[in-house]
Amino acid sequence: MRGLCEFTAKRGDLDLRFTPSPTGAQGIEGHGVVTARRPASYQTEVPLAGDFGGLRVRGRADGWDPAARRLEEIKTYRGDLAHIPDNHRQLHWAQARIYGALICRQLALSQVELALVYFNIDTRQETAFTETHGAPALQAFFEAQCQRFTAWSAQEAAHRAGRDAALRTLPFPMPAFRAGQRELAEAVYRAARAGRCLMAQAPTGIGKTVGTLFPLLKAAPPDATRPESGLDKIFYLAAKTPGRQLALDALQQIGRAAPAPRLRGGLPQARLRVLELVARDKACEHPDKACHGESCPLARGFYDRLPAARQAAVDAAAPVWGKAALRDIALRHDVCPYYLSQELARWADVVVGDYNYWFDTSALLFAMTQDEGWRVAVLVDEAHNLVERARGMYSAALEQGALKALRRAATAVSPPLKRALDRLNRPWNAFQREQATPYVAQDAIPAGFTEALHQTLATLTDLMAEQPALVAELAQAGADLQRFTFDALHFARITESFGAHSLFDITLRAGRAPLPARPAASTLCIRNIVPAPHLQARWSAARCTVLFSATLSPRHYHADLLGLPESTAWVDVPSPFSARQLSVRVARDISTRWRDRERSLAPIVDLIARQYAAKPGHYLAFFSSYDYLDQVATLLQEQQPGVPCWAQQRQMSEAAREAFLARFTPGGQGIGFAVLGGAFAEGIDLPGDRLIGAFIATLGLPQLNPVNEQIKARMDAAFAGRGDAYTYLYPGLQKVVQAAGRVIRTPVDEGVLLLMDDRFARADVRGLLPAWWAVSADSPLRDDADRQPAWP
């Protein structure tokens, strides 16, 4: 029923002005309060269903009073009732009227009273709006909504049937599988058919993108005897923009190999619908305007024009809704491209987007899948990134400096705001006043602080909703109320799930000691360490999840931290490359440990210069930090001014990154300096002589600091003493292998890899390098090398 109303009943403007809203738990509790006030005969969660043509509509009405013949739809809210957007109210009334039609039919009633009950969770006050309708009028309303949806539903059923028929005969888009590609594709297909997770470690260059998408498309049509075996949608999730583009290119390649679509009513019914989801800031046409009809022309009347835009999108001859194509459709119909893309996610067959659309706390695709009951397959590209990305999604930070800036600005502008901020600042000062060191991790979040945070947020969200001009006024004084409120809301949300999987820590601002009379400003952080508990629902919601990367070893590291099901399958595809293609040498007389940094500069420069002189061409040189990179690059330029060099810069724009890569031309020469783990260490493709070698002057180990030592202690406790490896060694070596993978991209490439640190000769480190590498010594191994720790 909700899906029907979402499709047919929304009218008017898109309105995303901030309104304080209850949490899920508060909403459930609010419904309970309202229903507890009703008489004993009152019924809750009343199941209702009705048919119209081939359409079955089902739902549960919030409440039914049989004595009063009154059906209630209950909505919880916070703040001012007048600020609930009009399109939401229309949707609420549509739901109530359809429930009214269904209950009249089910109980043979001639008329019914409908009540829209709004419950304020702060004041505990109910506001009810009522209508009385006869059964014929409600039935007419029900049929009108169904008729609007039925034509679309028939079109979608035809598309689905045509899509599945085409996918059953879909040929592989290349003349033959590459080495290892068929093994990968078969493992993915089996996982999809069995409905299980799969970890696939597959080397660069075998065509992983096509090798994972193609078998899932083949698995999408259901078996005749097992309709539940099919897939409604495929979500391809990438960590970075280049990964999304590779997926779009692969899908177009697969589409070109497909047979010509069957026509129905002059329109193709078998074309695969592919949608690219992009971030709002990259899709917004009016970044200077707010997302509501009084400000943005593309929000004004959005829901009135949405049906035509939606129809135009699905009628496209080649419905690959990338950023540019979607923008063109949206602007032709005067609707917002970003929110049009969110609507089309309901009707796409394949959605390509970032990890956050499935794994984040407010993930769009996960929420839709839960609401609609879709059978989905999730592809996680470059899945070695997921541990760190997921940690970030379930972590939160609050800056006391931002709070103090708001307090200063609010003193003259808004006394209620200052009082609310003081209420939070007092317990914050109290527990940091006792802190004797710059960094402290605690086992629990102080209860007094959490309570103060929720009280403060109640005031902040009300003020933002009721006094929108206050945000601009404070911004002129250098204080960002909106940013602090959103950060605090996220922090409060993360506190609700705090547990042994996370740290709560306090970091005092550098250069300030905690003085009782003048406490230092600090940063509070809930730092997720093990995202596994947060991801359980994601694995359960998908029929099949495939995590693939060239660096998923060791298997247990990712399985433990991501909480993958015990039934998760594993495939390790052998490399199609041979040791003769890549000369791997270890500089055993170089140490890049922090204490040896200064002494390492000259030998690193000498080794780079010797290799470049022996075989001029394009190289990448990777370092652990920008400072280290700059020191080596500067010294090389001083000693070898004839060697062309260019370096990665902090916070490079997309155009600057493209310019960096554009210098790697066929037949060219020079050395690009980059940071290990950065934009140029994975996801870039420089085949042939565009890149003939790489220098890696680091093990990529995370910095030794109090935070990482706390993480190591937690890892030791959770994973049987594997703290060192889980915190330092495994994450570092993954970055090394990813960076080294830039050199050999095809079966005909040849190149050199210089690993410039003695620790690369250690047995535990060598065991984490690809098996097909043949590592040789560039200089004698020190006698004590095997006894050195693998981290600083």
Tab-separated table of N, CA and C in Angstrom, residues 465-544:
chain	number	residue	atom	x	y	z
A	465	ALA	N	14.484	24.511	12.722
A	465	ALA	CA	13.217	24.409	11.998
A	465	ALA	C	12.390	25.680	12.115
A	466	GLU	N	12.416	26.296	13.301
A	466	GLU	CA	11.542	27.439	13.562
A	466	GLU	C	12.171	28.779	13.188
A	467	GLN	N	13.513	28.832	13.155
A	467	GLN	CA	14.200	30.096	12.853
A	467	GLN	C	15.267	29.864	11.779
A	468	PRO	N	14.866	29.573	10.550
A	468	PRO	CA	15.857	29.290	9.502
A	468	PRO	C	16.839	30.440	9.268
A	469	ALA	N	16.424	31.679	9.542
A	469	ALA	CA	17.328	32.816	9.351
A	469	ALA	C	18.481	32.795	10.353
A	470	LEU	N	18.282	32.069	11.463
A	470	LEU	CA	19.330	32.015	12.486
A	470	LEU	C	20.607	31.368	11.956
A	471	VAL	N	20.468	30.386	11.079
A	471	VAL	CA	21.632	29.702	10.515
A	471	VAL	C	22.505	30.697	9.758
A	472	ALA	N	21.880	31.519	8.922
A	472	ALA	CA	22.634	32.500	8.144
A	472	ALA	C	23.245	33.566	9.044
A	473	GLU	N	22.516	33.974	10.067
A	473	GLU	CA	23.010	35.003	10.979
A	473	GLU	C	24.254	34.517	11.727
A	474	LEU	N	24.235	33.276	12.163
A	474	LEU	CA	25.390	32.722	12.871
A	474	LEU	C	26.561	32.503	11.918
A	475	ALA	N	26.259	32.135	10.673
A	475	ALA	CA	27.325	31.923	9.692
A	475	ALA	C	28.111	33.206	9.452
A	476	GLN	N	27.421	34.351	9.476
A	476	GLN	CA	28.113	35.630	9.297
A	476	GLN	C	29.086	35.900	10.436
A	477	ALA	N	28.818	35.273	11.581
A	477	ALA	CA	29.713	35.432	12.737
A	477	ALA	C	30.755	34.318	12.805
A	478	GLY	N	30.821	33.500	11.743
A	478	GLY	CA	31.838	32.454	11.679
A	478	GLY	C	31.459	31.170	12.377
A	479	ALA	N	30.173	30.940	12.648
A	479	ALA	CA	29.726	29.727	13.334
A	479	ALA	C	28.740	28.974	12.444
A	480	ASP	N	28.915	27.669	12.336
A	480	ASP	CA	28.084	26.853	11.446
A	480	ASP	C	27.138	25.989	12.279
A	481	LEU	N	25.939	26.506	12.523
A	481	LEU	CA	24.966	25.794	13.326
A	481	LEU	C	24.514	24.501	12.641
A	482	GLN	N	24.282	24.582	11.339
A	482	GLN	CA	23.793	23.399	10.628
A	482	GLN	C	24.808	22.268	10.666
A	483	ARG	N	26.084	22.582	10.424
A	483	ARG	CA	27.112	21.547	10.410
A	483	ARG	C	27.254	20.900	11.790
A	484	PHE	N	27.278	21.741	12.829
A	484	PHE	CA	27.425	21.194	14.178
A	484	PHE	C	26.209	20.344	14.554
A	485	THR	N	25.017	20.789	14.178
A	485	THR	CA	23.805	20.026	14.503
A	485	THR	C	23.814	18.674	13.807
A	486	PHE	N	24.180	18.661	12.528
A	486	PHE	CA	24.212	17.387	11.803
A	486	PHE	C	25.284	16.465	12.372
A	487	ASP	N	26.445	17.022	12.732
A	487	ASP	CA	27.491	16.203	13.356
A	487	ASP	C	27.000	15.630	14.688
A	488	ALA	N	26.308	16.461	15.462
A	488	ALA	CA	25.807	16.011	16.763
A	488	ALA	C	24.709	14.958	16.608
A	489	LEU	N	23.854	15.123	15.598
A	489	LEU	CA	22.824	14.116	15.342
A	489	LEU	C	23.448	12.771	14.986
A	490	HIS	N	24.476	12.807	14.139
A	490	HIS	CA	25.159	11.563	13.772
A	490	HIS	C	25.839	10.953	14.997
A	491	PHE	N	26.475	11.789	15.805
A	491	PHE	CA	27.138	11.304	17.014
A	491	PHE	C	26.122	10.629	17.941
A	492	ALA	N	24.981	11.276	18.116
A	492	ALA	CA	23.948	10.714	18.984
A	492	ALA	C	23.425	9.395	18.440
A	493	ARG	N	23.292	9.309	17.124
A	493	ARG	CA	22.820	8.065	16.515
A	493	ARG	C	23.822	6.940	16.737
A	494	ILE	N	25.117	7.250	16.612
A	494	ILE	CA	26.148	6.224	16.783
A	494	ILE	C	26.249	5.787	18.246
A	495	THR	N	25.957	6.696	19.190
A	495	THR	CA	26.009	6.300	20.598
A	495	THR	C	25.019	5.174	20.910
A	496	GLU	N	23.919	5.117	20.162
A	496	GLU	CA	22.893	4.114	20.435
A	496	GLU	C	23.386	2.693	20.200
A	497	SER	N	24.394	2.528	19.337
A	497	SER	CA	24.894	1.185	19.040
A	497	SER	C	26.319	0.987	19.550
A	498	PHE	N	26.774	1.855	20.455
A	498	PHE	CA	28.143	1.752	20.965
A	498	PHE	C	28.329	0.427	21.700
A	499	GLY	N	29.488	-0.188	21.481
A	499	GLY	CA	29.790	-1.459	22.136
A	499	GLY	C	31.252	-1.794	22.029
A	500	ALA	N	31.589	-3.058	22.271
A	500	ALA	CA	32.991	-3.492	22.269
A	500	ALA	C	33.628	-3.369	20.900
A	501	HIS	N	32.819	-3.193	19.857
A	501	HIS	CA	33.347	-3.052	18.499
A	501	HIS	C	33.907	-1.654	18.238
A	502	SER	N	33.786	-0.735	19.208
A	502	SER	CA	34.195	0.652	18.988
A	502	SER	C	34.976	1.190	20.185
A	503	LEU	N	35.697	2.288	19.938
A	503	LEU	CA	36.392	3.035	20.985
A	503	LEU	C	35.680	4.360	21.207
A	504	PHE	N	35.665	4.819	22.444
A	504	PHE	CA	35.299	6.210	22.714
A	504	PHE	C	36.555	6.889	23.222
A	505	ASP	N	37.028	7.908	22.502
A	505	ASP	CA	38.271	8.546	22.934
A	505	ASP	C	38.156	10.064	22.900
A	506	ILE	N	39.054	10.675	23.674
A	506	ILE	CA	39.084	12.133	23.832
A	506	ILE	C	40.499	12.587	23.504
A	507	THR	N	40.610	13.513	22.569
A	507	THR	CA	41.908	14.050	22.177
A	507	THR	C	41.925	15.541	22.463
A	508	LEU	N	42.830	15.975	23.356
A	508	LEU	CA	42.963	17.396	23.643
A	508	LEU	C	43.667	18.085	22.491
A	509	ARG	N	43.272	19.306	22.222
A	509	ARG	CA	43.869	20.054	21.119
A	509	ARG	C	45.352	20.252	21.374
A	510	ALA	N	46.162	20.055	20.340
A	510	ALA	CA	47.619	20.159	20.483
A	510	ALA	C	48.017	21.530	21.007
A	511	GLY	N	48.962	21.514	21.933
A	511	GLY	CA	49.522	22.757	22.447
A	511	GLY	C	48.781	23.349	23.615
A	512	ARG	N	47.720	22.672	24.100
A	512	ARG	CA	46.972	23.183	25.247
A	512	ARG	C	46.909	22.127	26.340
A	513	ALA	N	47.301	22.448	27.513
A	513	ALA	CA	47.219	21.518	28.631
A	513	ALA	C	45.879	21.693	29.326
A	514	PRO	N	45.339	20.614	29.922
A	514	PRO	CA	44.050	20.725	30.617
A	514	PRO	C	44.179	21.470	31.936
A	515	LEU	N	43.784	22.726	31.940
A	515	LEU	CA	43.858	23.527	33.165
A	515	LEU	C	42.474	23.614	33.787
A	516	PRO	N	42.355	23.388	35.083
A	516	PRO	CA	41.027	23.456	35.714
A	516	PRO	C	40.314	24.764	35.451
A	517	ALA	N	41.068	25.854	35.420
A	517	ALA	CA	40.423	27.158	35.228
A	517	ALA	C	40.068	27.411	33.769
A	518	ARG	N	40.788	26.732	32.856
A	518	ARG	CA	40.547	26.995	31.436
A	518	ARG	C	40.754	25.696	30.665
A	519	PRO	N	39.730	24.805	30.622
A	519	PRO	CA	39.908	23.506	29.978
A	519	PRO	C	40.264	23.664	28.506
A	520	ALA	N	41.094	22.764	28.036
A	520	ALA	CA	41.458	22.774	26.623
A	520	ALA	C	40.275	22.336	25.777
A	521	ALA	N	40.246	22.791	24.527
A	521	ALA	CA	39.260	22.272	23.588
A	521	ALA	C	39.672	20.849	23.216
A	522	SER	N	38.689	20.020	22.929
A	522	SER	CA	39.004	18.623	22.642
A	522	SER	C	38.116	18.106	21.528
A	523	THR	N	38.494	16.938	21.024
A	523	THR	CA	37.701	16.218	20.034
A	523	THR	C	37.226	14.919	20.665
A	524	LEU	N	35.936	14.680	20.610
A	524	LEU	CA	35.373	13.423	21.061
A	524	LEU	C	35.132	12.539	19.844
A	525	CYS	N	35.493	11.276	19.966
A	525	CYS	CA	35.337	10.387	18.819
A	525	CYS	C	34.805	9.030	19.261
A	526	ILE	N	33.779	8.574	18.586
A	526	ILE	CA	33.376	7.171	18.656
A	526	ILE	C	33.978	6.536	17.414
A	527	ARG	N	34.958	5.699	17.644
A	527	ARG	CA	35.793	5.191	16.552
A	527	ARG	C	35.501	3.697	16.353
A	528	ASN	N	34.784	3.379	15.297
A	528	ASN	CA	34.486	1.972	15.055
A	528	ASN	C	35.758	1.218	14.667
A	529	ILE	N	35.965	0.074	15.278
A	529	ILE	CA	37.147	-0.755	15.019
A	529	ILE	C	36.778	-1.997	14.227
A	530	VAL	N	35.677	-2.627	14.629
A	530	VAL	CA	35.215	-3.857	13.974
A	530	VAL	C	33.807	-3.593	13.439
A	531	PRO	N	33.671	-3.354	12.139
A	531	PRO	CA	32.334	-3.032	11.608
A	531	PRO	C	31.395	-4.221	11.511
A	532	ALA	N	31.877	-5.417	11.805
A	532	ALA	CA	31.078	-6.639	11.612
A	532	ALA	C	29.662	-6.551	12.168
A	533	PRO	N	29.451	-6.134	13.437
A	533	PRO	CA	28.075	-6.124	13.956
A	533	PRO	C	27.129	-5.223	13.162
A	534	HIS	N	27.663	-4.141	12.610
A	534	HIS	CA	26.825	-3.206	11.858
A	534	HIS	C	26.448	-3.746	10.476
A	535	LEU	N	27.240	-4.678	9.960
A	535	LEU	CA	27.044	-5.142	8.585
A	535	LEU	C	26.228	-6.422	8.485
A	536	GLN	N	25.896	-7.033	9.621
A	536	GLN	CA	25.167	-8.299	9.585
A	536	GLN	C	23.879	-8.173	8.774
A	537	ALA	N	23.132	-7.090	9.000
A	537	ALA	CA	21.859	-6.927	8.295
A	537	ALA	C	22.064	-6.769	6.794
A	538	ARG	N	23.205	-6.213	6.403
A	538	ARG	CA	23.473	-6.033	4.966
A	538	ARG	C	23.684	-7.374	4.282
A	539	TRP	N	24.446	-8.273	4.928
A	539	TRP	CA	24.660	-9.592	4.313
A	539	TRP	C	23.334	-10.353	4.245
A	540	SER	N	22.508	-10.200	5.267
A	540	SER	CA	21.240	-10.934	5.304
A	540	SER	C	20.247	-10.409	4.272
A	541	ALA	N	20.298	-9.114	3.992
A	541	ALA	CA	19.308	-8.506	3.107
A	541	ALA	C	19.521	-8.869	1.640
A	542	ALA	N	20.745	-9.207	1.268
A	542	ALA	CA	21.047	-9.538	-0.129
A	542	ALA	C	20.943	-11.043	-0.341
A	543	ARG	N	20.388	-11.442	-1.461
A	543	ARG	CA	20.387	-12.873	-1.788
A	543	ARG	C	21.813	-13.360	-2.007
A	544	CYS	N	22.642	-12.494	-2.580
A	544	CYS	CA	24.026	-12.860	-2.868
A	544	CYS	C	24.890	-11.612	-2.776
